[in-house]
Coordinates of C-alpha atoms and ligand atoms in Angstrom, one line a residue:
X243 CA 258.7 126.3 253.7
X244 CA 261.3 128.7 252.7
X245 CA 265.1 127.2 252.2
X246 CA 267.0 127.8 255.4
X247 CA 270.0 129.1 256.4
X248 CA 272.5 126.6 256.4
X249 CA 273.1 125.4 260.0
X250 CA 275.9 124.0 262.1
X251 CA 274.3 120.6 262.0
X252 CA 274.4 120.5 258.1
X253 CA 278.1 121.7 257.7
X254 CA 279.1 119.2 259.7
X255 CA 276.8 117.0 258.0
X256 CA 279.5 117.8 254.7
X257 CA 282.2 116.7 256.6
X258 CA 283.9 113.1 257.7
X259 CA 282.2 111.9 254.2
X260 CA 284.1 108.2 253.9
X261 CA 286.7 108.1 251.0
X262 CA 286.7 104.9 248.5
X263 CA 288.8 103.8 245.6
X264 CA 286.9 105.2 242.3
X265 CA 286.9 103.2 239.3
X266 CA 285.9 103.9 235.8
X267 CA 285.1 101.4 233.2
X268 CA 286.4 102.4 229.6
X269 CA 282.7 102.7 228.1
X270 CA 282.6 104.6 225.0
X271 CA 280.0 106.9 223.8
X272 CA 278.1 106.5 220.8
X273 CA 276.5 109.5 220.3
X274 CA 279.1 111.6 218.5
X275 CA 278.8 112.5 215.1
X276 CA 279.1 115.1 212.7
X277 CA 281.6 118.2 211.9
X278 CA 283.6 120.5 214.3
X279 CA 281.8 123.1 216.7
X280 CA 282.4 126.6 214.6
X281 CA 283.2 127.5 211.4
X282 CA 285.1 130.2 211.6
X283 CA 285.8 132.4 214.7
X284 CA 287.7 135.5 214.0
X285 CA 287.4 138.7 215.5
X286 CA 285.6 141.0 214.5
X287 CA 287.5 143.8 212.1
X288 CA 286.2 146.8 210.8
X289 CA 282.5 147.9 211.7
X290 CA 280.7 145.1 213.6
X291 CA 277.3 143.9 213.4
X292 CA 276.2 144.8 216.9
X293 CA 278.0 147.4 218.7
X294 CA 276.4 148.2 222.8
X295 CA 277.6 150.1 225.0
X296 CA 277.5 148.2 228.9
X297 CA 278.0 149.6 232.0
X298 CA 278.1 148.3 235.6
X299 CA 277.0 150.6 238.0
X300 CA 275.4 150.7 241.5
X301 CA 271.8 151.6 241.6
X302 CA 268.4 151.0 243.5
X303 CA 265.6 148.5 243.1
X304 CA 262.2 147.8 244.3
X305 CA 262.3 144.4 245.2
X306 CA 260.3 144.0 248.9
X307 CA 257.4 146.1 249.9
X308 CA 258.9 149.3 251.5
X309 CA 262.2 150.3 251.0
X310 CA 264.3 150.0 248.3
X311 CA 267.0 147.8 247.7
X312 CA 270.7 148.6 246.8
X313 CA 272.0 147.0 244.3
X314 CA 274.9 146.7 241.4
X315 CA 273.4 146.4 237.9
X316 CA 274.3 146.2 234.1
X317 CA 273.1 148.8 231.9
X318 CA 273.4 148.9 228.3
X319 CA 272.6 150.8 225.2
X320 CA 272.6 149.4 221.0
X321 CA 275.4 151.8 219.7
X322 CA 275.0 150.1 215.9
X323 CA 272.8 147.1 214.8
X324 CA 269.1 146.4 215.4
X325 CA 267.6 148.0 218.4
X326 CA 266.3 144.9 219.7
X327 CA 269.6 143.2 220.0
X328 CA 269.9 144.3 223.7
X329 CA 266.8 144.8 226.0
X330 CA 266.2 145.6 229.4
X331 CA 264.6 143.1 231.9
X332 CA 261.8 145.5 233.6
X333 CA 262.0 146.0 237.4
X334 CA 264.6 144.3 238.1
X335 CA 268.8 144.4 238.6
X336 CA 269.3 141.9 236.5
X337 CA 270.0 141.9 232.4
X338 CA 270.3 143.4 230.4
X339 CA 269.5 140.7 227.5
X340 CA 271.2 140.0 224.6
X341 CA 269.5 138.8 221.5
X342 CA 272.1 137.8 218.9
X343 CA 272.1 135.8 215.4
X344 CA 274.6 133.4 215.0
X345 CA 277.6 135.1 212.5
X346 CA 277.0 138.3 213.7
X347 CA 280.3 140.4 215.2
X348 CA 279.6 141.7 218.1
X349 CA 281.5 145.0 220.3
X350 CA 280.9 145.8 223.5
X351 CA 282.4 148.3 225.0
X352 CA 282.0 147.9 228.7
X353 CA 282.3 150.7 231.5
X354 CA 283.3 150.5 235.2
X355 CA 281.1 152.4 237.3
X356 CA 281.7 150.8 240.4
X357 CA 283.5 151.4 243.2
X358 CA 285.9 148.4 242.5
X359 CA 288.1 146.6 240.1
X360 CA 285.7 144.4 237.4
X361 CA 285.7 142.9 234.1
X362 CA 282.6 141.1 232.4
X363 CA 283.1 137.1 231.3
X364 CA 280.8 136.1 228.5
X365 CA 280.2 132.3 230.0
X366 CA 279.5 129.3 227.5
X367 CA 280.7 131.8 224.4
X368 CA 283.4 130.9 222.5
X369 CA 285.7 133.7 222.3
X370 CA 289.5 134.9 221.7
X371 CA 291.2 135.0 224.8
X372 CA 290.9 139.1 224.8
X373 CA 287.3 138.9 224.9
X374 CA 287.2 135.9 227.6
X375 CA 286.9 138.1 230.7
X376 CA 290.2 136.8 232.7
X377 CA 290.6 138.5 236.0
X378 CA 293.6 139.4 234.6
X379 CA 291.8 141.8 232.7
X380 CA 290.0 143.6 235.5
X381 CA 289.6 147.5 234.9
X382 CA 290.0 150.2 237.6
X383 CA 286.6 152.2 238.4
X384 CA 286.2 154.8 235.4
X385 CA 288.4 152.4 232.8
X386 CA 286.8 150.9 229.8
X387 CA 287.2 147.7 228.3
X388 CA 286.6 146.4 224.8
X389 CA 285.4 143.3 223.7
X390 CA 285.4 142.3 220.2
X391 CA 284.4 139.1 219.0
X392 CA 281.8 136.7 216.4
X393 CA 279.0 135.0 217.7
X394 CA 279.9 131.5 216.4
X395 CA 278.0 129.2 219.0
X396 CA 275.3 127.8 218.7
X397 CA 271.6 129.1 219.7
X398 CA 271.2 128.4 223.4
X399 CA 271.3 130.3 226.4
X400 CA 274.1 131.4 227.7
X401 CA 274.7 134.7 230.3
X402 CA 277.5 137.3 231.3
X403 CA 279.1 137.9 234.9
X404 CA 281.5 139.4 236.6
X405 CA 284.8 137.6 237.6
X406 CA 287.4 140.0 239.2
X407 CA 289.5 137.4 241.3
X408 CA 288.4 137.2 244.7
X409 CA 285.4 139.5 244.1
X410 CA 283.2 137.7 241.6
X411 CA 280.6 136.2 244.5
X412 CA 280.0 139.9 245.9
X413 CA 279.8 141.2 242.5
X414 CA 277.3 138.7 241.2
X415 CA 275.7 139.1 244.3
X416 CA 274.6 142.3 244.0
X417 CA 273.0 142.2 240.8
X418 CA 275.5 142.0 238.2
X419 CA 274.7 139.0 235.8
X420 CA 272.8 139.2 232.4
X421 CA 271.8 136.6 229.6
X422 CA 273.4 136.6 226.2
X423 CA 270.9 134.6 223.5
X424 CA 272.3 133.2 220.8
X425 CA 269.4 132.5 217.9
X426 CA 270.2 130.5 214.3
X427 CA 268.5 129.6 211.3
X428 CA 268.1 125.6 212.5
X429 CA 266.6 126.7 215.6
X430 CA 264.0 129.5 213.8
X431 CA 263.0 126.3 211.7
X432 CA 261.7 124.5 214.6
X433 CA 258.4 127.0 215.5
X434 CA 259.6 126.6 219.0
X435 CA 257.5 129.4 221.3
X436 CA 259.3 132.6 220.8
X437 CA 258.7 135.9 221.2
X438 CA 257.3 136.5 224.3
X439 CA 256.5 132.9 225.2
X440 CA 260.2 132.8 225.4
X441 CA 260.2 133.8 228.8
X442 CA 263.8 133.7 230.8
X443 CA 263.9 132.8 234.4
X444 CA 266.9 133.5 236.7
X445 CA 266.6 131.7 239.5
X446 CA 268.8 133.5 242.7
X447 CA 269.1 133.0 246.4
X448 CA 269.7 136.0 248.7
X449 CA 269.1 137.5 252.6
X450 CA 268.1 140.9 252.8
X451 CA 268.3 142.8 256.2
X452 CA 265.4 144.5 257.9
X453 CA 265.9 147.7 255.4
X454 CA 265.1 145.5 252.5
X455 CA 269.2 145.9 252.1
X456 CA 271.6 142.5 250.6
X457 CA 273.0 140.8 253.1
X458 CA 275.8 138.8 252.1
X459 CA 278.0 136.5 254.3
X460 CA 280.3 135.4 251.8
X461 CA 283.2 136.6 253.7
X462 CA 282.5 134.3 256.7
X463 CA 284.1 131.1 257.3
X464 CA 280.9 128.4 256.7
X465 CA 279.9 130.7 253.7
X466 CA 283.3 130.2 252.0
X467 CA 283.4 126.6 252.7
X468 CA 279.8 125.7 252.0
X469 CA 279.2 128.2 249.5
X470 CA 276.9 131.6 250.2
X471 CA 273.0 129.9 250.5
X472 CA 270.2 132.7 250.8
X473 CA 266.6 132.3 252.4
X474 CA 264.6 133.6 250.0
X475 CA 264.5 132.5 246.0
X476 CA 264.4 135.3 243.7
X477 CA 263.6 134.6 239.8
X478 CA 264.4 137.2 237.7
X479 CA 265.4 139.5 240.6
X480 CA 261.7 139.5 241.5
X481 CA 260.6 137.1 245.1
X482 CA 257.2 134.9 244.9
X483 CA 257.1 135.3 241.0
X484 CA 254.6 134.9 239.2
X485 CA 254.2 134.5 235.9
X486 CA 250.9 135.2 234.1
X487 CA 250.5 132.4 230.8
X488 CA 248.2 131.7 227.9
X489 CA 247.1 128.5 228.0
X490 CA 249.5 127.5 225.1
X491 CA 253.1 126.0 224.7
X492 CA 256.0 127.9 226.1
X493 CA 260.2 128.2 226.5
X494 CA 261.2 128.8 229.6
X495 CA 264.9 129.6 229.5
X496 CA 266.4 128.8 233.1
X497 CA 269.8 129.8 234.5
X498 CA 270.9 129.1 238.0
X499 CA 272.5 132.4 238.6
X500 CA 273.0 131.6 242.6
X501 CA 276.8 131.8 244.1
X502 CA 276.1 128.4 245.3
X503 CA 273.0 126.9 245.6
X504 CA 272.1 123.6 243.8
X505 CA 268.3 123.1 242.7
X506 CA 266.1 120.6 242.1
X507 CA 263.3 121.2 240.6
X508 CA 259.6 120.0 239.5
X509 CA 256.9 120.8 239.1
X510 CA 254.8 120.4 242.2
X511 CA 251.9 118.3 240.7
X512 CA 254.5 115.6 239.1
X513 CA 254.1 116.8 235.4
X514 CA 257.3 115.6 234.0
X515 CA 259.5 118.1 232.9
X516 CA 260.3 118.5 229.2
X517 CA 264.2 119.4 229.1
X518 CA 264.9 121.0 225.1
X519 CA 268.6 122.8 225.7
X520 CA 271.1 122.9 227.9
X521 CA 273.9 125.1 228.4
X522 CA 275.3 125.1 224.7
X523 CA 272.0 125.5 223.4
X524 CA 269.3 122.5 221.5
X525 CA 269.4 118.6 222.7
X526 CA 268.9 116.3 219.9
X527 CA 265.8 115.6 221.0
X528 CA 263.3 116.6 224.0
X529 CA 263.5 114.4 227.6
X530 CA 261.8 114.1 230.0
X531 CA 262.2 114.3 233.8
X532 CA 260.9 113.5 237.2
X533 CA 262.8 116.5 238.2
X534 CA 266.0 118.4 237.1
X535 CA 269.4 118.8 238.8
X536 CA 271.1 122.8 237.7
X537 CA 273.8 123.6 239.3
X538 CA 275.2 127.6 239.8
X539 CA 275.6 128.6 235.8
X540 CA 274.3 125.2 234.7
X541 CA 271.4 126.8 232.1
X542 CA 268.0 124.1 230.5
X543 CA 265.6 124.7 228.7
X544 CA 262.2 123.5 229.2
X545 CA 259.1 123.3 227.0
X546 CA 256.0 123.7 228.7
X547 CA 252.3 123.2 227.7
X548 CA 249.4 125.1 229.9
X549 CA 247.2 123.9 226.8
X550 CA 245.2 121.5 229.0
X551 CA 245.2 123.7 231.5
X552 CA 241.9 125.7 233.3
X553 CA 241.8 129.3 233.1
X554 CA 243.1 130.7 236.7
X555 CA 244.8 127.7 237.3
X556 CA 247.6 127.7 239.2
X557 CA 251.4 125.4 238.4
X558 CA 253.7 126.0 240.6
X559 CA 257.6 124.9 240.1
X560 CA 259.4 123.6 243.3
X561 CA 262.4 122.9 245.1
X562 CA 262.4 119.3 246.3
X563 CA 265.2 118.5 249.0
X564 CA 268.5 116.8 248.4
X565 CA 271.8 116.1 249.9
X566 CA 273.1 119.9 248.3
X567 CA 273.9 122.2 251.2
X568 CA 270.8 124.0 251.9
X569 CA 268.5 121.7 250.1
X570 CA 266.4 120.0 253.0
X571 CA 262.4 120.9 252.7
X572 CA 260.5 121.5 250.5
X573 CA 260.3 125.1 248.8
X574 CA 258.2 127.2 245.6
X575 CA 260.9 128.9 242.8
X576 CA 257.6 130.1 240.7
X577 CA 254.2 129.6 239.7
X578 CA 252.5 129.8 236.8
X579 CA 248.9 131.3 236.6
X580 CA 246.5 130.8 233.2
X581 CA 245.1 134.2 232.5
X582 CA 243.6 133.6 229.2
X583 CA 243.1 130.6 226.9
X584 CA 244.5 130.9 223.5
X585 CA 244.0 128.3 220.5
X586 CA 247.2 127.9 219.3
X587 CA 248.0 123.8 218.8
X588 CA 251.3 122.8 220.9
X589 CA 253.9 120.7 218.9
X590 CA 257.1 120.0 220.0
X591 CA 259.0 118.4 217.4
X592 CA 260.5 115.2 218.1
X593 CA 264.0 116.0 216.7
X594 CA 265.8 119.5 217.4
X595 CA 269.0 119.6 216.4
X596 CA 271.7 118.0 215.0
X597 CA 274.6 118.1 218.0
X598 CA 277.9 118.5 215.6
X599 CA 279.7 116.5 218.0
X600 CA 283.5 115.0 217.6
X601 CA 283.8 111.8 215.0
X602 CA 287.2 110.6 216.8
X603 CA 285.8 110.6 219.9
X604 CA 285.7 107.0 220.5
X605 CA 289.5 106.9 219.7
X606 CA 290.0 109.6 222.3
X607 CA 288.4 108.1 225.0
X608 CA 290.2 105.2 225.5
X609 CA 293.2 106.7 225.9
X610 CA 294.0 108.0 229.5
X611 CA 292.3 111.6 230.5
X612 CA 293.7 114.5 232.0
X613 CA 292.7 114.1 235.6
X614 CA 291.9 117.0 237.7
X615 CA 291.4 116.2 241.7
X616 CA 288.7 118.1 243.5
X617 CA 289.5 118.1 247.4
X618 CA 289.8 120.4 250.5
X619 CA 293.7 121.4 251.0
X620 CA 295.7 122.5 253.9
X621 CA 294.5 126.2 255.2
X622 CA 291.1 125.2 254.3
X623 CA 290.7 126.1 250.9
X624 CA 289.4 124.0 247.9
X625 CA 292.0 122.8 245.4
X626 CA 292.5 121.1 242.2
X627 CA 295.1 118.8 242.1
X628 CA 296.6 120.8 245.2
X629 CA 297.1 123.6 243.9
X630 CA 295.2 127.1 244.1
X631 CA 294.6 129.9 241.4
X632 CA 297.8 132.0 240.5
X633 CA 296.5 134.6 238.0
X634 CA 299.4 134.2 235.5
X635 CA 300.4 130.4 236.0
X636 CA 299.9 127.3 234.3
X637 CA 301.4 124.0 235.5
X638 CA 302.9 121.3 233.6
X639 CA 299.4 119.6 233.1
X640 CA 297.7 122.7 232.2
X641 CA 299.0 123.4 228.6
X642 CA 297.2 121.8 225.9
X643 CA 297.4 122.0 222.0
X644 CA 295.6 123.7 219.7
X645 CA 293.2 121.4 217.8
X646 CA 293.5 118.9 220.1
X647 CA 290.3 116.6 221.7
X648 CA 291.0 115.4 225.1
X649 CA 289.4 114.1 227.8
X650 CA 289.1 115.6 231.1
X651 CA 288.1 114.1 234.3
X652 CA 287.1 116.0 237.5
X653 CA 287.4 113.5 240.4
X654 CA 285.6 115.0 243.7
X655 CA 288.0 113.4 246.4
X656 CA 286.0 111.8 249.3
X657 CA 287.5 111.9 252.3
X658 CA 290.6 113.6 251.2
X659 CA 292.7 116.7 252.6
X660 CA 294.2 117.7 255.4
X661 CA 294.1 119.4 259.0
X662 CA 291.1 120.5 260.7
X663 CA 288.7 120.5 257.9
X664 CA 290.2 117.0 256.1
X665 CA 287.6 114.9 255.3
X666 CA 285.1 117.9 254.2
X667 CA 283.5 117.4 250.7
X668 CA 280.9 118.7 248.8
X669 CA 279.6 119.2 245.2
X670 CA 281.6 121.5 243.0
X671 CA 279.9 122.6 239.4
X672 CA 283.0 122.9 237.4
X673 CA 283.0 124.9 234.5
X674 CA 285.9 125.3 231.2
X675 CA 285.8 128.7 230.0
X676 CA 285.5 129.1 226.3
X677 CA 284.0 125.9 224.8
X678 CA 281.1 123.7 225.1
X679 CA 282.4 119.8 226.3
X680 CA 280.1 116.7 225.9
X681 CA 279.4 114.5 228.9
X682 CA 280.8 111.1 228.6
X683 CA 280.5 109.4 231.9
X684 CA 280.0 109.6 235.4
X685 CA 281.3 107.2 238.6
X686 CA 280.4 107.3 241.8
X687 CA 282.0 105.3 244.5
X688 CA 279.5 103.0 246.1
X689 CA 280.0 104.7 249.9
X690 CA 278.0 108.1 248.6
X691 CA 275.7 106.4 246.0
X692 CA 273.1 107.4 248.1
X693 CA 273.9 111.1 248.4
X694 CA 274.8 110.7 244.6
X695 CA 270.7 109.4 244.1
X696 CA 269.4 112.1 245.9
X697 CA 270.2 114.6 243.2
X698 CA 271.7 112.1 239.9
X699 CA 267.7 111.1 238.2
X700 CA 268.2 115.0 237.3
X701 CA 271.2 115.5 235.6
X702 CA 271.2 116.1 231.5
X703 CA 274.3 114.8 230.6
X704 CA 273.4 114.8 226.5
X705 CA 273.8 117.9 224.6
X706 CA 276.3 120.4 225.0
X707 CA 277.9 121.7 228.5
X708 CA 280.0 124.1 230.1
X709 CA 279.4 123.5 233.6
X710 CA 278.9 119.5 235.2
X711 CA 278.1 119.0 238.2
X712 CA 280.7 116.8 240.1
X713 CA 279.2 115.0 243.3
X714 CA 281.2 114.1 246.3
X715 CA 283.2 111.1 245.6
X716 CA 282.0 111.3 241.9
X717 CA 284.3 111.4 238.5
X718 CA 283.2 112.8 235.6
X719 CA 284.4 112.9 232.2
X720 CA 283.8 115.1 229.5
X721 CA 284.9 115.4 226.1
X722 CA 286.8 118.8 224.5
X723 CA 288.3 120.4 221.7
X724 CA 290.4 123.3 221.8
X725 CA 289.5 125.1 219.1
X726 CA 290.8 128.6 216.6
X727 CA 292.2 130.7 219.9
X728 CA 295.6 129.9 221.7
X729 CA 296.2 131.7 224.9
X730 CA 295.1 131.5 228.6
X731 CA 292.0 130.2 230.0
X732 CA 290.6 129.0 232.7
X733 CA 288.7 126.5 234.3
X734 CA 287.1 126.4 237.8
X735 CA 284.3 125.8 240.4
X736 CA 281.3 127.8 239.8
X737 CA 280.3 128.1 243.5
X738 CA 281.4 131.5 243.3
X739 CA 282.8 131.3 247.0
X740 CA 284.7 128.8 245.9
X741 CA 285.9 130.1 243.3
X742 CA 287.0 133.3 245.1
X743 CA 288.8 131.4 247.3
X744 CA 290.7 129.7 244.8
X745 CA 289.3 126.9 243.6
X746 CA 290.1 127.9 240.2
X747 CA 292.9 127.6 237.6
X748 CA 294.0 128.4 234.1
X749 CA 294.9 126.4 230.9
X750 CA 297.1 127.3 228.1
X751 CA 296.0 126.7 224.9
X752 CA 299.3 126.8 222.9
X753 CA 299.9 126.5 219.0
Ligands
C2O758 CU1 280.6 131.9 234.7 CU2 284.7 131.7 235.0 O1 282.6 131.8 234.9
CU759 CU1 282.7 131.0 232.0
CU760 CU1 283.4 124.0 244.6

């Protein structure tokens, strides 16, 4: 069945949801250990390591039998540094890919060939404010903008977007996303599958029009409350995908690169899945899951073995339904077919990676966090702690110190706002720019447990994060350090409707 169109019934379904009094207990983690995130951060000076140049520009695509398909896409070319350090993803608007080592200084000098404002965000990288992406840095059609900056995070998979305020759903929409992979020296110890049983896999939502053309309702009313959902899943840009394997071990990096829509995934003949990264790169060691919650820009990586499989056989990874907007039925996101057996052993080693995480976290926690309240205003938009984004403001409770480890909870308001649409909630993936944050704990009020369960056996709250999913009437807390760059920031929902409404703000980081 393929996901619907969201319907009356099911916005209203979002709405009226009964507010309770949320309560969090004062458990602390014990999982933290080890030294700071980077080592050193600086800009880059002199001649970089990696120097590419990236433009945006429209362009066609085959995607459907028959026409093609207009579309906005990233192109990019290695100026300086190894020629592999950027490639192409074949047929398809997405990409490009980065491929970069750890230390390395990186320049990209990125091009607007569009007919609009842009600017390209570098999500989960740790980056001097200059290089962050900030819609206050949007460039004119025909401008240039250069990034500079060191690749100190570690190996994982994180991706680049678009974020012009107000036009970063549309943009992203239409093509414009790419991954950026991060590799290191602990993570080449490992003989994980590389090469090209590394395999990404963007997983997208979209409508496309009688003409094969994108159709996006992102402007209308449901859309920007909801969130944009599409009928038909796209991976890699590419629909019903199929991915030819050996029957060996593999890497399957996955991003949700949707505007809104929340997956959950499995695969469809119960294998557990094995979960290896998330967004900030290696867990400590592999888990396992029934299924797995990812949420727009929420990134995991899974390790999968088609050694036992049958040559021709067929896995197929699907959607199974939730409470998430758009997530009733059952639906396929890929399958897998074995075209050749190879004899290569599969081990996955039982310990991946040492987290670095923050000693005095312990200390930090019990102290009270900095609390951010997710709910529907008045004029219908989403806010956080009432207030909208301003593109050069920073309340009172927005300015943090350098150095500093705080805790932040997001608190999704049940049954909060006001006027016509009071009452309305629905999960927001919120997302720090900058830094990775630790997960420390998650309460839900007893009146949505069950939505909560419907989507919860699936989130991958260890390892590092840039993105959490907050649940209606859920708080989360998560743990973060503002580390080697003072300046502004920002942090926001990544359903990019909702964050082009608004529901987005900035932080100072201030010396
Ligand atoms: Cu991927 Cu400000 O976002
Ligand atoms: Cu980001
Ligand atoms: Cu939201």
């Amino acid at each position: 069945m393929p996901p619907k169109q969201i319907s009356r019934r099911e916005f209203l379904k979002w709405m009226g949801i009964g507010s309770g009094a949320v309560l969090l207990n004062g458990c602390t983690p014990n999982f933290l250990t080890a030294s700071s995130l980077s080592p050193t951060a600086l800009p880059a000076a002199g001649s970089p390591d990696v120097e590419v140049a990236l433009e945006a520009i429209p362009g066609e695509v085959q995607i459907l039998p028959g026409q093609a398909t207009r579309v906005w896409q990233y192109r990019a070319e290695v100026l300086r540094g190894p020629a592999d350090a950027v490639r192409a993803l074949p047929n398809s608007y997405l990409g490009p890919i980065f491929n970069l080592q750890r230390g390395q200084t990186v320049r990209v000098h990125f091009s607007n060939r569009l007919s609009e404002k842009s600017i390209v965000h570098w999500h989960g990288l740790h980056v001097p404010v200059e290089a962050d992406g900030h819609p206050r840095l949007a460039i004119e059609p025909g401008e240039t903008y250069v990034y500079d900056f060191t690749v100190v995070d570690r190996a994982g998979t994180y991706w680049f977007h678009p974020h012009p305020h107000g036009r970063t759903g549309p943009q992203v929409y239409q093509g414009l996303a790419g991954l950026f992979l991060v590799h290191d020296s602990e993570e080449n110890s490992l003989g994980l599958p590389s090469g090209e049983y590394d395999l990404p896999i963007v997983i997208q939502d979209r409508i496309f029009d009688g003409d094969n053309q994108l159709v996006y309702g992102g402007q209308g009313m449901m859309d920007q409350m909801l969130g944009f959902l599409g009928n038909r899943i796209l991976v890699n840009g590419q629909p019903d995908f199929t991915l030819p394997v050996a029957g060996r071990a593999y890497r399957l990096r996955l991003l949700n690169g949707s505007n809104s829509r929340i997956y959950k995934l499995a695969w469809a003949d119960g294998t557990p899945l094995t979960v290896i990264a998330t967004d900030g790169g290696l867990l400590e060691q592999p888990l396992w899951k029934d299924y797995l919650t990812l949420a727009p820009a929420q990134r995991a990586d899974l390790w999968v073995d088609f050694s036992g499989r049958e040559l021709g056989e067929q896995i197929q990874l699907v959607n199974l339904p939730s409470a998430a907007p758009g997530g009733d039925g059952v639906f396929p996101i890929l399958s897998a077919v074995v075209d050749r057996l190879e004899d290569v052993p599969a081990a996955l080693p039982d310990r991946l990676s040492a987290l670095n995480g923050y000693e005095e976290a312990d200390a930090v926690n019990r102290r009270s966090p900095r609390v951010f309240t997710l709910e529907m205003g008045r004029m219908m938009s989403w806010t956080i702690n009432g207030r909208t984004f301003e593109m050069l403001e920073t309340a009172e409770d927005e300015v943090v110190r350098l150095g500093d480890l705080e805790v932040w909870q997001f608190t999704n308001q049940a049954g909060g706002g006001m006027g016509m649409m009071g009452g309305m909630t629905l999960p927001h993936p919120m997302h720090i720019h900058g830094l990775q944050f630790r997960v420390l704990e998650r309460q839900i009020v007893p009146e949505l447990r069950e939505v909560w369960e419907t989507l919860s056996g699936g989130f991958v709250d260890s390892g590092w994060h840039d993105t959490v999913l907050v649940m209606p009437g859920e708080s989360v807390r998560v743990l973060l350090k503002f580390e080697d760059f003072t300046g502004l920031y920002m942090y926001h929902c990544h359903n990019l409707e909702h964050e082009d409404m608004g529901m987005m703000r900035n932080f100072r980081v201030e010396a």
